[in-house]
CSV table of C-alpha atoms in Angstrom, one decimal:
chain,number,residue,atom,x,y,z
O,286,MET,CA,-65.6,-45.1,-99.4
O,287,ASN,CA,-63.6,-46.4,-96.5
O,288,MET,CA,-66.0,-48.2,-94.3
O,289,ASP,CA,-63.4,-48.4,-91.4
O,290,GLY,CA,-62.4,-44.8,-91.5
O,291,PRO,CA,-63.8,-42.0,-89.3
O,292,LEU,CA,-66.9,-40.2,-90.2
O,293,ASP,CA,-66.8,-36.7,-91.6
O,294,PHE,CA,-68.1,-35.1,-88.4
O,295,GLU,CA,-65.6,-37.1,-86.3
O,296,ASN,CA,-62.7,-35.5,-88.2
O,297,GLU,CA,-63.9,-32.1,-87.0
O,298,ASP,CA,-63.8,-33.2,-83.3
O,299,PRO,CA,-60.6,-31.6,-81.7
O,300,LEU,CA,-60.4,-34.5,-79.2
O,301,VAL,CA,-60.0,-37.0,-82.0
O,302,ASN,CA,-57.7,-35.0,-84.2
O,303,PRO,CA,-56.0,-32.3,-82.0
O,304,PRO,CA,-54.4,-29.4,-83.9
O,305,PRO,CA,-50.6,-29.4,-84.1
O,306,SER,CA,-48.8,-27.7,-81.2
O,307,ALA,CA,-47.4,-24.2,-81.6
O,308,GLU,CA,-43.9,-25.5,-80.6
O,309,LYS,CA,-43.9,-27.9,-83.6
O,310,ARG,CA,-45.0,-25.2,-85.9
O,311,LYS,CA,-42.2,-23.8,-88.0
O,312,LYS,CA,-41.7,-20.2,-87.4
O,313,VAL,CA,-40.5,-17.8,-90.0
O,314,ILE,CA,-37.4,-16.0,-88.7
O,315,GLY,CA,-37.4,-12.3,-89.4
O,316,LEU,CA,-34.8,-9.6,-89.1
O,317,ASP,CA,-36.2,-8.4,-85.8
O,318,ASP,CA,-35.8,-11.8,-84.3
O,319,LEU,CA,-32.1,-11.9,-85.4
O,320,LEU,CA,-31.4,-8.5,-83.8
O,321,SER,CA,-33.1,-9.5,-80.6
O,322,ASP,CA,-31.1,-12.7,-80.4
O,323,PHE,CA,-27.9,-10.7,-81.1
O,324,TYR,CA,-28.5,-8.2,-78.3
O,325,LYS,CA,-29.5,-11.0,-75.9
O,326,GLU,CA,-26.2,-12.7,-76.4
O,327,LYS,CA,-24.3,-9.5,-76.1
O,328,SER,CA,-26.1,-8.6,-72.8
O,329,LYS,CA,-25.1,-12.0,-71.5
O,330,LEU,CA,-21.5,-11.3,-72.3
O,331,VAL,CA,-21.7,-7.9,-70.6
O,332,ASP,CA,-23.3,-9.5,-67.5
O,333,LYS,CA,-20.5,-12.0,-67.3
O,334,GLY,CA,-17.9,-9.3,-67.5
O,335,ASN,CA,-19.6,-7.3,-64.8
O,336,LYS,CA,-19.7,-10.3,-62.5
O,337,LYS,CA,-16.0,-10.9,-63.1
O,338,ARG,CA,-15.2,-7.2,-62.3
O,339,LYS,CA,-17.3,-7.3,-59.2
O,340,ALA,CA,-15.6,-10.5,-58.0
O,341,SER,CA,-12.2,-8.9,-58.5
O,342,LYS,CA,-13.2,-5.7,-56.7
O,343,LEU,CA,-14.6,-7.8,-53.8
O,344,TYR,CA,-11.3,-9.6,-53.6
O,345,ASP,CA,-9.4,-6.3,-53.7
O,346,SER,CA,-11.7,-4.9,-51.0
O,347,ASP,CA,-11.0,-7.9,-48.8
O,348,ASP,CA,-7.3,-7.3,-49.1
O,349,ASP,CA,-7.8,-3.6,-48.2
O,350,ASP,CA,-9.8,-4.6,-45.2
O,351,GLU,CA,-7.2,-7.1,-44.1
O,352,HIS,CA,-4.5,-4.4,-44.5
O,353,GLY,CA,-6.6,-1.9,-42.6
O,354,GLN,CA,-7.2,-4.3,-39.8
O,355,GLU,CA,-3.5,-5.1,-39.5
O,356,ALA,CA,-2.7,-1.4,-39.3
O,357,LEU,CA,-5.4,-0.8,-36.7
O,358,LEU,CA,-4.2,-3.8,-34.6
O,359,SER,CA,-0.6,-2.5,-34.8
O,360,ILE,CA,-1.8,1.0,-33.6
O,361,VAL,CA,-3.7,-0.7,-30.7
O,362,ASP,CA,-0.7,-2.8,-29.8
O,363,ASN,CA,1.5,0.3,-29.7
O,364,CYS,CA,-0.9,2.1,-27.5
O,365,ARG,CA,-1.2,-0.9,-25.2
O,366,ASN,CA,2.6,-1.2,-25.0
O,367,GLN,CA,2.9,2.5,-24.1
O,368,MET,CA,0.3,2.2,-21.4
O,369,ASN,CA,1.9,-0.9,-20.1
O,370,GLU,CA,5.3,0.8,-19.9
O,371,ILE,CA,3.7,3.7,-18.0
O,372,CYS,CA,1.8,1.5,-15.6
O,373,SER,CA,4.9,-0.7,-15.1
O,374,GLU,CA,7.0,2.3,-14.4
O,375,GLU,CA,4.5,3.6,-11.9
O,376,ASP,CA,4.0,0.2,-10.3
O,377,MET,CA,7.7,-0.2,-9.8
O,378,GLN,CA,7.7,2.8,-7.5
O,379,GLU,CA,6.5,0.9,-4.4
O,380,TRP,CA,7.2,1.5,-0.7
O,381,GLY,CA,8.6,-1.2,1.5
O,382,LEU,CA,11.8,-1.9,3.4
O,383,CYS,CA,13.1,-5.0,5.1
O,384,VAL,CA,14.1,-3.7,8.6
O,385,PHE,CA,14.6,-7.1,10.1
O,386,GLY,CA,17.6,-9.2,9.2
O,387,ASP,CA,18.8,-12.5,10.6
O,388,GLN,CA,17.4,-13.2,14.0
O,389,LYS,CA,19.7,-14.2,16.8
O,390,THR,CA,19.1,-17.0,19.3
O,391,PRO,CA,17.7,-15.4,22.4
O,392,THR,CA,19.4,-16.0,25.8
O,393,HIS,CA,16.9,-16.8,28.5
O,394,SER,CA,17.4,-16.0,32.1
O,395,PRO,CA,15.9,-19.0,34.0
O,396,LEU,CA,15.0,-18.8,37.6
O,397,LEU,CA,17.7,-20.0,39.9
O,398,ALA,CA,17.3,-21.7,43.3
O,399,ALA,CA,18.9,-18.7,45.0
O,400,ASP,CA,16.5,-16.4,43.2
O,401,ILE,CA,13.5,-18.5,44.5
O,402,ASP,CA,14.9,-18.4,48.0
O,403,ASN,CA,15.1,-14.6,47.9
O,404,CYS,CA,11.6,-14.2,46.5
O,405,TYR,CA,9.0,-13.6,49.3
O,406,LEU,CA,6.0,-14.7,47.1
O,407,LEU,CA,7.7,-17.9,45.9
O,408,LYS,CA,8.9,-18.7,49.4
O,409,GLU,CA,5.3,-18.6,50.6
O,410,PHE,CA,4.4,-21.3,48.1
O,411,MET,CA,7.4,-23.4,49.2
O,412,ASN,CA,6.7,-23.1,52.9
O,413,SER,CA,3.1,-24.2,52.3
O,414,GLN,CA,4.4,-27.4,50.8
O,415,VAL,CA,1.6,-27.3,48.3
O,416,VAL,CA,3.9,-27.4,45.3
O,417,ASP,CA,7.5,-28.0,44.7
O,418,LEU,CA,9.0,-25.0,43.1
O,419,ASN,CA,12.2,-25.5,41.2
O,420,PRO,CA,13.8,-23.9,38.1
O,421,ASP,CA,12.2,-26.5,35.8
O,422,ASN,CA,8.8,-26.5,37.4
O,423,GLU,CA,5.9,-25.4,35.2
O,424,PHE,CA,3.8,-24.2,38.2
O,425,LEU,CA,4.9,-20.6,37.9
O,426,GLU,CA,4.2,-20.6,34.2
O,427,GLY,CA,0.7,-21.9,34.9
O,428,LEU,CA,0.1,-19.1,37.3
O,429,LEU,CA,1.2,-16.6,34.7
O,430,VAL,CA,-0.9,-18.1,31.8
O,431,ASN,CA,-4.0,-18.5,33.9
O,432,GLY,CA,-3.8,-14.9,35.3
O,433,TRP,CA,-3.4,-15.9,38.9
O,434,LEU,CA,0.1,-14.3,39.2
O,435,THR,CA,-1.4,-11.0,38.1
O,436,LYS,CA,-4.2,-11.3,40.7
O,437,LEU,CA,-1.7,-12.2,43.4
O,438,ILE,CA,0.6,-9.2,42.6
O,439,LEU,CA,-2.3,-6.7,42.4
O,440,THR,CA,-3.6,-8.1,45.7
O,441,CYS,CA,-0.2,-7.8,47.4
O,442,ALA,CA,0.3,-4.4,45.7
O,443,ARG,CA,4.0,-5.3,45.3
O,444,VAL,CA,6.0,-7.1,42.6
O,445,GLU,CA,9.6,-8.3,43.4
O,446,THR,CA,12.6,-8.0,41.2
O,447,ILE,CA,12.9,-11.7,40.4
O,448,ILE,CA,9.2,-11.8,39.2
O,449,CYS,CA,9.8,-8.6,37.1
O,450,LYS,CA,12.9,-10.0,35.4
O,451,TRP,CA,11.4,-13.4,34.8
O,452,THR,CA,8.1,-12.1,33.3
O,453,LEU,CA,10.0,-9.6,31.1
O,454,ASP,CA,12.2,-12.4,29.8
O,455,MET,CA,9.0,-14.4,28.9
O,456,LEU,CA,7.6,-11.3,27.2
O,457,LEU,CA,10.6,-10.5,25.1
O,458,TYR,CA,12.0,-13.9,24.2
O,459,SER,CA,9.5,-16.8,24.9
O,460,PRO,CA,8.7,-18.7,21.7
O,461,LYS,CA,5.3,-19.8,23.2
O,462,GLU,CA,2.4,-17.5,22.4
O,463,ASP,CA,0.5,-18.1,25.6
O,464,LEU,CA,3.6,-17.3,27.8
O,465,ARG,CA,4.6,-14.1,26.0
O,466,SER,CA,1.0,-12.7,25.7
O,467,SER,CA,0.3,-13.5,29.4
O,468,ALA,CA,3.6,-11.8,30.4
O,469,CYS,CA,2.6,-8.8,28.3
O,470,ASP,CA,-0.8,-8.7,30.0
O,471,PHE,CA,0.9,-9.0,33.4
O,472,TRP,CA,3.2,-6.0,32.7
O,473,CYS,CA,0.4,-3.9,31.3
O,474,SER,CA,-1.7,-4.6,34.3
O,475,ILE,CA,0.9,-3.7,36.9
O,476,LEU,CA,2.1,-0.6,35.0
O,477,LEU,CA,-1.4,0.8,34.3
O,478,SER,CA,-2.6,-0.1,37.8
O,479,GLN,CA,-0.8,3.1,39.0
O,480,PHE,CA,-3.7,5.1,37.6
O,481,GLU,CA,-6.2,3.5,39.9
O,482,VAL,CA,-7.6,6.0,42.5
O,483,ASN,CA,-9.4,3.7,44.9
O,484,GLY,CA,-6.8,0.9,45.1
O,485,ALA,CA,-3.2,1.4,46.2
O,486,PRO,CA,-0.6,1.6,43.4
O,487,VAL,CA,1.5,-1.5,42.8
O,488,GLU,CA,5.1,-1.1,44.1
O,489,ILE,CA,7.4,-2.2,41.3
O,490,GLU,CA,10.9,-3.0,42.7
O,491,TRP,CA,12.6,-3.2,39.3
O,492,LEU,CA,11.8,-1.5,35.9
O,493,PRO,CA,13.6,-2.2,32.6
O,494,ASN,CA,15.6,0.5,30.8
O,495,TYR,CA,15.8,1.3,27.2
O,496,GLN,CA,19.0,-0.7,26.8
O,497,ILE,CA,17.2,-3.9,27.5
O,498,LEU,CA,14.5,-3.2,24.9
O,499,LYS,CA,17.2,-2.2,22.4
O,500,GLU,CA,19.1,-5.5,23.0
O,501,ALA,CA,15.8,-7.3,22.4
O,502,LEU,CA,15.4,-5.5,19.0
O,503,GLU,CA,18.9,-6.4,18.1
O,504,SER,CA,18.2,-10.1,18.8
O,505,TYR,CA,15.1,-9.8,16.6
O,506,GLY,CA,17.4,-8.8,13.7
O,507,PHE,CA,16.3,-5.1,13.7
O,508,ARG,CA,18.9,-2.9,12.0
O,509,ILE,CA,19.4,-0.2,14.7
O,510,ASN,CA,21.9,1.8,12.6
O,511,SER,CA,19.7,3.7,10.3
O,512,SER,CA,22.6,4.5,8.0
O,513,GLN,CA,22.9,0.8,7.1
O,514,ASP,CA,21.5,-0.1,3.7
O,515,VAL,CA,18.1,-1.6,3.7
O,516,GLU,CA,16.6,-3.6,0.9
O,517,LEU,CA,13.2,-4.9,-0.1
O,518,PRO,CA,12.6,-8.4,1.2
O,519,GLU,CA,13.1,-11.4,-1.1
O,520,ALA,CA,10.2,-13.8,-1.5
O,521,ASP,CA,12.3,-16.8,-0.7
O,522,SER,CA,14.0,-15.3,2.3
O,523,LYS,CA,13.4,-17.7,5.2
O,524,SER,CA,16.0,-16.4,7.7
O,525,GLN,CA,14.5,-12.9,7.8
O,526,GLY,CA,11.2,-11.5,8.8
O,527,PRO,CA,9.4,-10.0,11.8
O,528,PRO,CA,9.9,-11.8,15.1
O,529,GLN,CA,7.0,-13.4,17.0
O,530,ASN,CA,7.6,-11.2,20.1
O,531,ILE,CA,7.4,-7.9,18.3
O,532,ARG,CA,3.7,-7.5,19.2
O,533,ALA,CA,4.4,-7.9,22.9
O,534,TRP,CA,7.4,-5.6,22.6
O,535,LEU,CA,5.1,-2.8,21.2
O,536,LYS,CA,2.4,-3.2,23.8
O,537,PHE,CA,5.0,-3.1,26.6
O,538,VAL,CA,6.6,0.1,25.2
O,539,ALA,CA,3.2,1.7,24.9
O,540,ALA,CA,2.4,0.8,28.5
O,541,CYS,CA,5.8,2.2,29.7
O,542,CYS,CA,5.2,5.5,27.9
O,543,GLN,CA,1.7,5.8,29.4
O,544,THR,CA,3.2,5.6,32.9
O,545,ARG,CA,6.0,8.1,32.3
O,546,CYS,CA,4.2,11.0,33.9
O,547,LYS,CA,4.2,9.1,37.3
O,548,LYS,CA,7.6,7.5,37.2
O,549,PRO,CA,9.7,8.1,34.0
O,550,ILE,CA,11.1,5.0,32.5
O,551,PHE,CA,12.7,6.6,29.4
O,552,THR,CA,14.5,9.9,28.9
O,553,ALA,CA,13.6,12.3,26.1
O,554,SER,CA,16.5,11.2,23.9
O,555,GLN,CA,15.5,7.5,24.4
O,556,LEU,CA,11.9,8.4,23.4
O,557,GLU,CA,13.2,10.0,20.3
O,558,GLN,CA,15.0,6.8,19.3
O,559,ILE,CA,11.9,4.8,20.1
O,560,ALA,CA,9.8,7.0,17.9
O,561,GLU,CA,12.3,6.6,15.0
O,562,VAL,CA,12.2,2.8,15.5
O,563,LEU,CA,8.4,2.8,15.2
O,564,VAL,CA,8.4,4.8,12.0
O,565,TRP,CA,10.9,2.4,10.5
O,566,LEU,CA,8.7,-0.5,11.5
O,567,LEU,CA,5.8,1.2,9.7
O,568,LEU,CA,7.9,0.9,6.5
O,569,ASP,CA,8.1,-2.9,6.6
O,570,ARG,CA,5.4,-4.5,4.5
O,571,SER,CA,5.5,-7.7,6.6
O,572,LEU,CA,4.2,-5.7,9.6
O,573,GLN,CA,1.1,-4.2,7.9
O,574,GLY,CA,-1.0,-6.4,10.1
O,575,LEU,CA,0.4,-4.5,13.1
O,576,SER,CA,-0.1,-1.0,11.6
O,577,LEU,CA,-2.9,0.0,14.0
O,578,LEU,CA,-0.8,-1.2,17.0
O,579,LEU,CA,2.3,0.6,15.7
O,580,GLN,CA,0.3,3.9,15.3
O,581,GLU,CA,-1.2,3.6,18.8
O,582,CYS,CA,2.3,3.0,20.2
O,583,LEU,CA,3.6,6.0,18.3
O,584,ILE,CA,0.9,8.2,19.7
O,585,SER,CA,1.7,6.9,23.2
O,586,VAL,CA,5.4,7.8,22.7
O,587,THR,CA,4.6,11.3,21.4
O,588,GLU,CA,2.2,12.0,24.2
O,589,SER,CA,4.7,11.1,26.8
O,590,PHE,CA,7.0,14.0,26.0
O,591,ASN,CA,6.8,17.0,28.4
O,592,GLU,CA,5.7,20.3,26.9
O,593,GLY,CA,9.2,21.7,27.1
O,594,GLU,CA,10.7,18.7,25.4
O,595,TRP,CA,8.3,18.1,22.5
O,596,VAL,CA,9.1,20.9,20.1
O,597,SER,CA,12.9,20.3,20.0
O,598,SER,CA,12.4,16.5,20.1
O,599,CYS,CA,10.0,16.6,17.2
O,600,LYS,CA,12.5,18.5,15.1
O,601,LYS,CA,15.2,16.0,16.0
O,602,ILE,CA,13.1,13.0,15.0
O,603,ALA,CA,12.1,14.6,11.7
O,604,ASN,CA,15.7,15.5,10.9
O,605,SER,CA,17.0,12.0,11.6
O,606,LEU,CA,14.3,10.3,9.6
O,607,ALA,CA,14.6,12.7,6.6
O,608,SER,CA,18.4,12.1,6.4
O,609,SER,CA,18.1,8.3,6.6
O,610,VAL,CA,15.0,7.2,4.8
O,611,PRO,CA,15.4,6.6,1.0
O,612,GLN,CA,14.1,9.4,-1.2
O,613,ASP,CA,11.5,7.3,-3.0
O,614,MET,CA,8.0,6.1,-2.2
O,615,ASN,CA,9.2,5.2,1.3
O,616,CYS,CA,9.5,8.9,2.2
O,617,LEU,CA,5.8,9.3,1.3
O,618,ARG,CA,4.8,6.2,3.2
O,619,MET,CA,6.8,7.5,6.2
O,620,VAL,CA,4.9,10.7,6.2
O,621,GLU,CA,1.5,9.2,5.7
O,622,SER,CA,2.1,6.4,8.2
O,623,VAL,CA,2.0,9.1,11.0
O,624,SER,CA,-1.7,9.1,10.6
O,625,GLY,CA,-2.9,10.2,14.1
O,626,VAL,CA,-5.4,13.1,14.3
O,627,ASP,CA,-4.1,14.5,17.6
O,628,ALA,CA,-2.1,17.7,17.7
O,629,ARG,CA,1.3,16.1,18.2
O,630,SER,CA,0.8,13.5,15.4
O,631,LYS,CA,0.0,16.3,13.0
O,632,HIS,CA,3.0,18.3,14.2
O,633,LEU,CA,5.3,15.3,13.7
O,634,ARG,CA,3.8,14.6,10.2
O,635,SER,CA,4.2,18.2,9.2
O,636,SER,CA,7.8,18.4,10.5
O,637,ILE,CA,8.8,15.1,8.7
O,638,ALA,CA,7.3,16.3,5.4
O,639,ASN,CA,9.1,19.7,5.7
O,640,GLN,CA,12.5,18.1,6.4
O,641,MET,CA,12.0,15.7,3.4
O,642,LEU,CA,11.2,18.7,1.2
O,643,VAL,CA,14.4,20.4,2.4
O,644,ALA,CA,16.4,17.3,1.7
O,645,LEU,CA,14.9,16.8,-1.8
O,646,LEU,CA,15.2,20.5,-2.8
O,647,ASP,CA,18.4,21.1,-0.9
O,648,HIS,CA,16.9,24.2,0.4
O,649,LYS,CA,17.4,25.3,4.0
O,650,GLU,CA,16.1,28.9,3.8
O,651,SER,CA,12.7,30.3,4.7
O,652,ASP,CA,9.3,28.7,4.0
O,653,GLU,CA,8.6,31.2,1.2
O,654,ASN,CA,11.8,30.3,-0.6
O,655,LEU,CA,10.9,26.7,-0.3
O,656,MET,CA,7.5,27.3,-2.0
O,657,SER,CA,9.2,29.5,-4.6
O,658,SER,CA,11.3,26.5,-5.6
O,659,LEU,CA,8.2,24.4,-6.0
O,660,MET,CA,6.5,27.1,-8.2
O,661,SER,CA,9.6,27.3,-10.4
O,662,ILE,CA,9.2,23.7,-11.6
O,663,ASN,CA,8.4,23.6,-15.4
O,664,LEU,CA,6.2,20.6,-15.9
O,665,LYS,CA,5.9,21.2,-19.7
O,666,GLU,CA,9.4,20.1,-20.2
O,667,LYS,CA,9.8,16.5,-21.3
O,668,SER,CA,12.8,16.1,-19.1
O,669,CYS,CA,10.8,17.0,-16.0
O,670,ASN,CA,10.8,14.2,-13.5
O,671,LEU,CA,7.1,13.8,-12.7
O,672,PHE,CA,7.7,11.2,-10.1
O,673,ARG,CA,9.9,13.6,-8.1
O,674,THR,CA,7.2,16.3,-8.7
O,675,TYR,CA,4.5,13.9,-7.3
O,676,MET,CA,6.6,13.3,-4.2
O,677,LEU,CA,7.1,17.1,-3.7
O,678,LEU,CA,3.3,17.6,-4.2
O,679,VAL,CA,2.4,15.0,-1.5
O,680,LEU,CA,5.1,16.2,0.9
O,681,ALA,CA,4.0,19.9,0.5
O,682,GLU,CA,0.4,18.9,1.1
O,683,ASN,CA,1.3,17.2,4.4
O,684,TRP,CA,3.7,20.0,5.4
O,685,LEU,CA,1.2,22.8,4.9
O,686,LEU,CA,-2.2,21.1,5.6
O,687,SER,CA,-1.1,19.2,8.8
O,688,SER,CA,-0.1,22.5,10.4
O,689,LYS,CA,-1.4,26.0,10.8
O,690,LEU,CA,1.1,27.6,8.5
O,691,VAL,CA,-1.5,28.3,5.8
O,692,GLU,CA,-3.6,30.2,8.4
O,693,GLU,CA,-0.6,32.0,10.0
O,694,LYS,CA,1.0,32.9,6.6
O,695,PRO,CA,-1.6,33.8,3.9
O,696,VAL,CA,1.3,34.2,1.4
O,697,LEU,CA,2.0,30.5,1.7
O,698,ARG,CA,-1.6,29.7,0.9
O,699,ASP,CA,-1.4,31.9,-2.3
O,700,MET,CA,1.9,30.3,-3.3
O,701,TRP,CA,0.4,26.8,-2.7
O,702,ALA,CA,-2.5,27.6,-4.9
O,703,VAL,CA,-0.2,28.8,-7.7
O,704,PHE,CA,1.9,25.6,-7.5
O,705,LEU,CA,-1.3,23.5,-7.7
O,706,ARG,CA,-2.5,25.4,-10.8
O,707,ASN,CA,0.8,24.8,-12.4
O,708,CYS,CA,0.6,21.1,-11.8
O,709,PHE,CA,-2.9,21.0,-13.2
O,710,CYS,CA,-2.6,23.4,-16.2
O,711,GLN,CA,0.9,22.5,-17.4
O,712,ILE,CA,0.0,18.8,-17.8
O,713,ASN,CA,-2.5,17.9,-20.5
O,714,SER,CA,-5.1,15.2,-19.9
O,715,THR,CA,-3.5,13.2,-22.8
O,716,ASP,CA,0.0,13.4,-21.4
O,717,LEU,CA,1.3,9.8,-21.3
O,718,ARG,CA,4.4,10.5,-19.2
O,719,PRO,CA,4.7,8.3,-16.1
O,720,PHE,CA,3.0,10.0,-13.1
O,721,ALA,CA,1.5,12.7,-15.3
O,722,SER,CA,-2.0,11.6,-14.6
O,723,LYS,CA,-1.3,11.2,-10.8
O,724,VAL,CA,0.1,14.7,-10.5
O,725,ARG,CA,-2.7,16.3,-12.5
O,726,THR,CA,-5.4,14.4,-10.6
O,727,LYS,CA,-3.9,15.2,-7.2
O,728,ALA,CA,-3.5,18.9,-8.0
O,729,SER,CA,-7.1,19.1,-9.3
O,730,TYR,CA,-8.4,17.6,-6.0
O,731,LEU,CA,-6.3,19.8,-3.8
O,732,LEU,CA,-7.3,22.9,-5.9
O,733,GLN,CA,-11.0,22.3,-4.9
O,734,GLY,CA,-10.0,22.7,-1.3
O,735,CYS,CA,-8.2,26.0,-2.0
O,736,ARG,CA,-11.2,27.4,-3.8
O,737,SER,CA,-13.6,26.4,-1.0
O,738,ASP,CA,-11.3,28.2,1.5
């Protein structure tokens, strides 16, 4: 017996002699185990093949997505290019004429010593020895700027020839803003003072004529001859542009027209020329800041015609403008710039639109035949000039709706409605031709008015 060995019961203790682990036990491999191992390996190979196929399909789908995106982008670019072409073609049709060319150096008419001696008002100052009046003295200019000259004249109720000519020269040609604006206020005061009832009217010894105002416009660079070519102003043109004195010129003309009923300054033919000049000025973009003053001046001119003169003069003005203004967006601007709401402004706007229609359609017959020409336009044809159609639509609107023709001739109202339906129905909402959307939208809006009537 081994005295150092473990006791019998100690060998049975699992802590002293743990049993062999299951991993170390040798396992008997059977047929089922071999088959399961075979199928496991085969499934692993199948999984690897599936992963490879999925990866290749994902790569191919990425290529397809890229090709699809490129095709979509090309379609979007084509649509954008087409819309840009349409917008650029419509934007190119802008109104605007440069009616002022190179300005001439004005020739002033300074006061002479002989003129001062013959002026009663100035002689009073000289005799009082308060100031020394001479052609270079600024005392008279100070009186004008401060308003004392106007107060003296209204108090005396008489303005002498030398004062009239000198203040008009300041109004038309002075480069100083304070002098020309003060001279303009002076003339407006003495001209409009004739309407005062309580006070005595101011006696004006000398009044300017149309030739003086025309010469002033020529010195400003205005192209009097309407047949002369006019062009859009260049951005870097420094020698051209509206003169500084044009505002005073307009105010003075308006004041002269408002006094015509008392003492006529312009004849009917001269008023016709002034009205044409004002419409031409409304076509100059550089004078947009004076649009309100131009329109007020035009209303003063039209209101100064006598009842017997107005109808024939209005037709002459419309004929002259229609034959000289370019047949583009400028003709629409010309019609819409006559924006007064009084009866004569509406009459003039309607007459100009009618004469422009006659010029565009080369149709000088009756109103019904003119509308028949508009109704015969086939807007479905691709060769149809929709810009021209848009002009005809706007002109016809101003011709008919600015007058009482629709009320006086119901047949014109019916023909007008047919033309509007043609403009709306013969153009699809998806039509991408330039001005197609404008013609269709304009006709749709005007149709609502026809239906409400």
